[in-house]
Structure formats: C-alpha cells, structure tokens
C-alpha cells in the first residue's frame, strides 16, 4: 500500500472525491470531518458512500478545533501527508460570527500543523476556504 494521507473535510464534495482518487492510486486515507451543520449531514454521508466501501479508508469524526483529538490522530496514525480542505466557508456568516470562523479556520489549521510537525509529516497541502475575503465596509472593527 502507498502512503497514508490525512484528508480534512473528507465528507465534503471535494474531500470525498479526492479520497476516492487517492485510494484509487493505492494510498490509505484517514478522513477527518466534524459534520458541522453548514451542510446537511445526509449530503455528507452520501458523499462518503464510495469511500466507506474501501478497507483503505478510515473516518475520524472530529473537530479540528479539538487539539487533543487532532494530536492524538497524528500520533496514532503517523501519516505521510496531509491535504487540509476543512474550513468554515461563506463570507456572510463569517461576518456574523467571526470568532467561530477564526477558531475553525485559523486555530484548527494550527492544530493540524502542530500535529503534522509532531508526527514528522513531510508533506502538507493547504487549500483555502471556498470564499475570497476582501474589503467590506460592513465588517465591524
């Protein structure tokens, strides 16, 4: 078997298809997803249908803000690489709840980076959230 790759946001559209492709290339995939309610859980469950048929896939239902869970996963699985797709998306809700978005998108990413460093992961690919943030006169400062 090839490398063990952690894919965050594994139950999302892109994450699930990426996981399928990686498994097709002979890799083992450890998928992380929190199943937050931004998208309905049944849609995410459906996205995982093909992945869950494979012995090369394992799902960890954890929130990347949970530092102990993230570090524990890296310690126990010793992945070779990480593809980080998990993020809270959407400009409008990020303005309504900026602290939550910072916790997931920033603090969660730091947890993943720290886990990767501790496990001596040699490759870390980070994809931005699906939204582009820019100047907005409505953002309160």
Tab-separated table of C-alpha atoms in Angstrom:
chain	number	residue	atom	x	y	z
A	1	UNK	CA	0.000	0.000	0.000
A	2	UNK	CA	1.108	3.577	-0.683
A	3	UNK	CA	1.309	6.444	1.725
A	4	UNK	CA	-1.146	7.243	4.486
A	5	UNK	CA	-2.766	10.596	3.762
A	6	UNK	CA	-4.957	12.614	6.122
A	7	UNK	CA	-7.728	14.447	4.258
A	8	UNK	CA	-9.619	17.029	6.294
A	9	UNK	CA	-13.113	17.905	5.142
A	10	UNK	CA	-13.337	14.328	3.868
A	11	UNK	CA	-17.143	14.269	3.826
A	12	UNK	CA	-17.340	17.331	1.602
A	13	UNK	CA	-17.754	17.147	-2.152
A	14	UNK	CA	-14.102	17.830	-2.953
A	15	UNK	CA	-12.714	15.882	0.021
A	16	UNK	CA	-14.710	12.753	-0.735
A	17	UNK	CA	-13.725	12.745	-4.402
A	18	UNK	CA	-10.103	13.382	-3.507
A	19	UNK	CA	-10.216	10.474	-1.056
A	20	UNK	CA	-11.584	8.191	-3.754
A	21	UNK	CA	-8.809	9.246	-6.118
A	22	UNK	CA	-6.085	8.731	-3.517
A	23	UNK	CA	-7.378	5.254	-2.711
A	24	UNK	CA	-7.527	4.512	-6.429
A	25	UNK	CA	-3.844	5.409	-6.598
A	26	UNK	CA	-3.091	2.903	-3.830
A	27	UNK	CA	-2.936	5.167	-0.787
A	28	UNK	CA	-4.578	4.802	2.599
A	29	UNK	CA	-6.844	7.725	3.559
A	30	UNK	CA	-7.644	8.899	7.064
A	31	UNK	CA	-10.594	11.249	6.615
A	32	UNK	CA	-11.368	13.915	9.176
A	33	UNK	CA	-14.742	15.644	9.251
A	34	UNK	CA	-16.785	17.248	12.017
A	35	UNK	CA	-20.103	17.032	10.145
A	36	UNK	CA	-20.893	20.623	11.122
A	37	UNK	CA	-24.368	21.741	10.167
A	38	UNK	CA	-23.323	24.220	7.451
A	39	UNK	CA	-24.310	21.458	5.016
A	40	UNK	CA	-26.898	18.788	5.915
A	41	UNK	CA	-25.369	15.613	7.353
A	42	UNK	CA	-27.216	13.311	4.897
A	43	UNK	CA	-25.437	15.021	1.999
A	44	UNK	CA	-22.069	14.473	3.656
A	45	UNK	CA	-22.948	10.854	4.478
A	46	UNK	CA	-23.861	10.304	0.835
A	47	UNK	CA	-20.510	11.775	-0.211
A	48	UNK	CA	-18.766	9.081	1.857
A	49	UNK	CA	-20.653	6.131	0.332
A	50	UNK	CA	-17.877	5.017	-2.026
A	51	UNK	CA	-15.058	5.712	0.427
A	52	UNK	CA	-16.635	3.613	3.145
A	53	UNK	CA	-16.594	0.586	0.828
A	54	UNK	CA	-12.803	0.567	0.955
A	55	UNK	CA	-10.603	-1.012	3.617
A	56	UNK	CA	-8.095	1.742	2.782
A	57	UNK	CA	-10.392	4.406	4.270
A	58	UNK	CA	-10.916	5.320	7.902
A	59	UNK	CA	-13.152	8.162	9.076
A	60	UNK	CA	-12.370	10.159	12.196
A	61	UNK	CA	-15.348	12.296	13.165
A	62	UNK	CA	-13.515	15.031	14.995
A	63	UNK	CA	-13.497	18.803	15.014
A	64	UNK	CA	-10.109	20.245	14.049
A	65	UNK	CA	-10.534	22.739	16.917
A	66	UNK	CA	-10.175	19.768	19.298
A	67	UNK	CA	-6.419	19.939	19.743
A	68	UNK	CA	-6.123	16.726	21.770
A	69	UNK	CA	-8.109	14.742	19.198
A	70	UNK	CA	-6.060	16.116	16.297
A	71	UNK	CA	-2.724	15.478	18.013
A	72	UNK	CA	-3.875	12.011	19.059
A	73	UNK	CA	-4.835	11.122	15.497
A	74	UNK	CA	-1.431	12.171	14.187
A	75	UNK	CA	0.331	10.288	16.965
A	76	UNK	CA	-1.600	7.068	16.364
A	77	UNK	CA	-1.594	7.067	12.544
A	78	UNK	CA	1.764	8.694	11.701
A	79	UNK	CA	0.565	9.903	8.285
A	80	UNK	CA	2.932	10.599	5.412
A	81	UNK	CA	0.975	13.604	4.202
A	82	UNK	CA	-1.946	15.918	4.881
A	83	UNK	CA	-4.375	17.555	2.488
A	84	UNK	CA	-6.239	20.165	4.501
A	85	UNK	CA	-9.603	21.083	2.962
A	86	UNK	CA	-11.677	21.596	6.123
A	87	UNK	CA	-12.906	25.136	6.693
A	88	UNK	CA	-15.936	27.160	7.510
A	89	UNK	CA	-16.976	28.787	4.263
A	90	UNK	CA	-19.149	31.737	3.394
A	91	UNK	CA	-18.464	35.434	3.696
A	92	UNK	CA	-21.819	36.489	5.155
A	93	UNK	CA	-21.794	34.027	8.094
A	94	UNK	CA	-18.133	34.839	8.777
A	95	UNK	CA	-19.128	38.460	9.336
A	96	UNK	CA	-21.963	37.392	11.634
A	97	UNK	CA	-19.748	35.049	13.672
A	98	UNK	CA	-16.079	35.964	13.108
A	99	UNK	CA	-14.781	34.302	16.280
A	100	UNK	CA	-16.166	30.903	15.269
A	101	UNK	CA	-14.645	31.221	11.791
A	102	UNK	CA	-11.279	32.156	13.290
A	103	UNK	CA	-11.423	29.188	15.659
A	104	UNK	CA	-12.100	26.692	12.872
A	105	UNK	CA	-10.103	28.202	10.018
A	106	UNK	CA	-7.131	29.510	11.974
A	107	UNK	CA	-6.874	27.636	15.263
A	108	UNK	CA	-7.931	24.356	13.631
A	109	UNK	CA	-5.252	24.772	10.969
A	110	UNK	CA	-2.628	25.435	13.650
A	111	UNK	CA	-3.689	22.228	15.409
A	112	UNK	CA	-3.214	20.296	12.169
A	113	UNK	CA	0.171	21.905	11.530
A	114	UNK	CA	1.306	21.107	15.069
A	115	UNK	CA	0.146	17.512	14.680
A	116	UNK	CA	1.992	17.249	11.387
A	117	UNK	CA	5.200	18.600	12.914
A	118	UNK	CA	4.952	16.235	15.899
A	119	UNK	CA	4.413	13.250	13.573
A	120	UNK	CA	7.200	14.395	11.230
A	121	UNK	CA	4.829	14.645	8.257
A	122	UNK	CA	6.853	15.588	5.200
A	123	UNK	CA	4.019	16.975	3.039
A	124	UNK	CA	1.190	19.343	3.967
A	125	UNK	CA	-1.109	20.781	1.310
A	126	UNK	CA	-3.455	23.532	2.480
A	127	UNK	CA	-6.406	24.642	0.376
A	128	UNK	CA	-8.109	27.904	1.245
A	129	UNK	CA	-11.767	28.093	2.169
A	130	UNK	CA	-14.201	28.326	-0.722
A	131	UNK	CA	-14.670	32.064	-0.274
A	132	UNK	CA	-12.464	35.008	-1.070
A	133	UNK	CA	-12.375	37.633	1.645
A	134	UNK	CA	-11.697	41.267	0.866
A	135	UNK	CA	-12.517	44.788	1.874
A	136	UNK	CA	-16.033	45.123	3.198
A	137	UNK	CA	-17.373	48.341	4.700
A	138	UNK	CA	-19.813	46.313	6.818
A	139	UNK	CA	-17.133	44.491	8.831
A	140	UNK	CA	-17.186	45.953	12.348
A	141	UNK	CA	-13.828	46.957	13.812
